Amino acid sequence: MAARSMVGTETPSHLKIYRGEEGDDGTDNVDNGTRRSIRDKARERCMRALESGLSGSRAWTQRDSREFRSENLSDRALSLVGIVTHEEQLRAILENESQHIPNIISKIHSLEPQFRAQITEARSRGWISERSASGWIARLEDSATPWWKKDIFIREKFPAYQRNWEKLGEDEEKVALAAIAAVGTNRKDLYDEAKHMLNQAVADDALSKAKIGTWLRRIFESNADPKKIEEFVMGKGTMPLPTLIWQWRKASLEFDKLEARITKEGKPPSFTFMTKKRFLDMHYESRMAYLQEAEYRMKDTQLAAIHPLLLDIRREIDAKDWGSAEYLMIRARALGLSPKDQAKLASMERHMNAQRSEQGGKSHEGTGDPHVELEALLAQVPASVQPLFRAAIDRGESVMRCLKSLWFNRDWCRKHGHLDDQKEEILRQRSERDTQKVLHEGHGKGYENISTRHGKPAVRKYHDGEWAPQVLHYSTDMCDSLVEDITTGKDNYAFKYWTTLVPKGVDFGTHTYVLHSIFPRMMQCVRRIDEAQGKAKAA
């Protein structure tokens, strides 16, 4: 995906000038002292604003405040990312005061009460115990864990805990209902045997605990002949319970082999591997579709050799844009793919249908005027990127899809630990210096960190076989230049794969919302417009 290794720690040779703010002769430099005093006052304003805004928070601790000052405001930290002169450092400090700090305060004011309310709800519904609830709140307030880790956990991992609690709560009800049905029909012994077998499957890591109740109800509340139910439980017939459990165990072992292979060989690019728990939560057919697609991804390490349209389909599936994936699959089938590529396409389709079924996702089906719908959707996009979106929309589906690729890459980098708020801020602060180096020395073959305000010469086009990431820090004034780059790169998979767009002032929560909730509907509208214009031209 876009950035494999984002932030370096190179130390400029001129860092020594900040050592005590002394001149070459060891005497205090009056000008440096005055400038440092100005920066110190700005730092104090930042810290007062931060601590005042978060005075009521127990999730943000004194440790967070100390680390924020040290890692975002200190002369040393700024110098380490190439911000060296007084003017540059003061500008960076003031940007923290006007932008970064208000964003932190706003995010904590939103996430902390939301998390507390969710824990309270889980306790009131009996999903977790009082002790467990207290433990969760203690983790939120733990000063040993920095806020940025709490932030990632609350937004990206905690929702899975909630879903699991709810599933287990529902499953306990299903187990009770199945037991009542079994007792009412004098099949309690058979019920105990089936429950024992399912519990053993859970112990063997072949079945999710949340599925025991579902299976018991499926068996004992069915209208099947009692003799057929007995045969199913006791291992008779074409597909009895013991055979099903054997299949589940076999799938679980295949998952374990996949995990061992990933540990040995590393994760292949662009595929989101799931946890064992999530794997077991899925239906058996979905598990098998996942294993087959994962096998293809493990084999396809040389992305440059794969048909670019298949790679686009994979990305749309990973982004959970089912409508765009279906659209591209239809195009792929019309290309006369090789048997090998046809098999890959079939695997992707099975995997997509399985994931869509598990997540209850549906393609957006617009019926009204797509232009009107696009205007309503654009109103939900941050104002700073609306001109970029409009320009891409005007150029059609392929350009819009390329923009979406660059937008998706930030999401991927965040979820795989390559970027976070702090890393993005460090990269943004050093992007001007990094860009100047590229403008003077030319593009290299390695990672590049670019400010788009310098226009087309600064953005790598990937025409010379480069296979390394670039991060683009976008500001509104360079809309025309960037949309030209996107138009040029729309058919270049290296450009789409390696380029990560980080729009200035667009926080990650908003970025993710646009990716998953706005882009799929926009893409559907753009396809409808393209189709109508194509028919008009044909007529």
Tab-separated table of C-alpha atoms in Angstrom, residues 391-392 395 398-404 406 456 459-461 479-492 495-496:
chain	number	residue	atom	x	y	z
A	391	ALA	CA	-12.722	18.620	-10.880
A	392	ALA	CA	-12.338	14.837	-10.659
A	395	ARG	CA	-13.403	14.182	-15.729
A	398	SER	CA	-11.658	6.657	-14.036
A	399	VAL	CA	-10.275	9.959	-12.683
A	400	MET	CA	-12.637	9.850	-9.726
A	401	ARG	CA	-11.572	6.257	-9.045
A	402	CYS	CA	-7.927	7.335	-9.090
A	403	LEU	CA	-8.659	10.081	-6.543
A	404	LYS	CA	-10.425	7.493	-4.422
A	406	LEU	CA	-5.159	8.056	-3.148
A	456	LYS	CA	3.377	19.209	-11.107
A	459	VAL	CA	4.699	15.009	-7.764
A	460	ARG	CA	6.274	11.757	-8.933
A	461	LYS	CA	4.562	10.324	-12.023
A	479	CYS	CA	-6.350	21.768	-7.027
A	480	ASP	CA	-5.794	22.257	-10.777
A	481	SER	CA	-2.267	20.888	-10.695
A	482	LEU	CA	-3.153	17.831	-8.607
A	483	VAL	CA	-6.184	16.899	-10.691
A	484	GLU	CA	-3.904	16.956	-13.749
A	485	ASP	CA	-1.545	14.559	-11.961
A	486	ILE	CA	-4.471	12.311	-11.062
A	487	THR	CA	-5.738	12.390	-14.642
A	488	THR	CA	-2.283	11.449	-15.918
A	489	GLY	CA	-1.941	8.679	-13.327
A	490	LYS	CA	-5.430	7.175	-13.627
A	491	ASP	CA	-4.161	4.228	-15.685
A	492	ASN	CA	-0.843	3.889	-13.853
A	495	PHE	CA	0.833	5.851	-9.036
A	496	LYS	CA	-2.481	4.678	-7.584
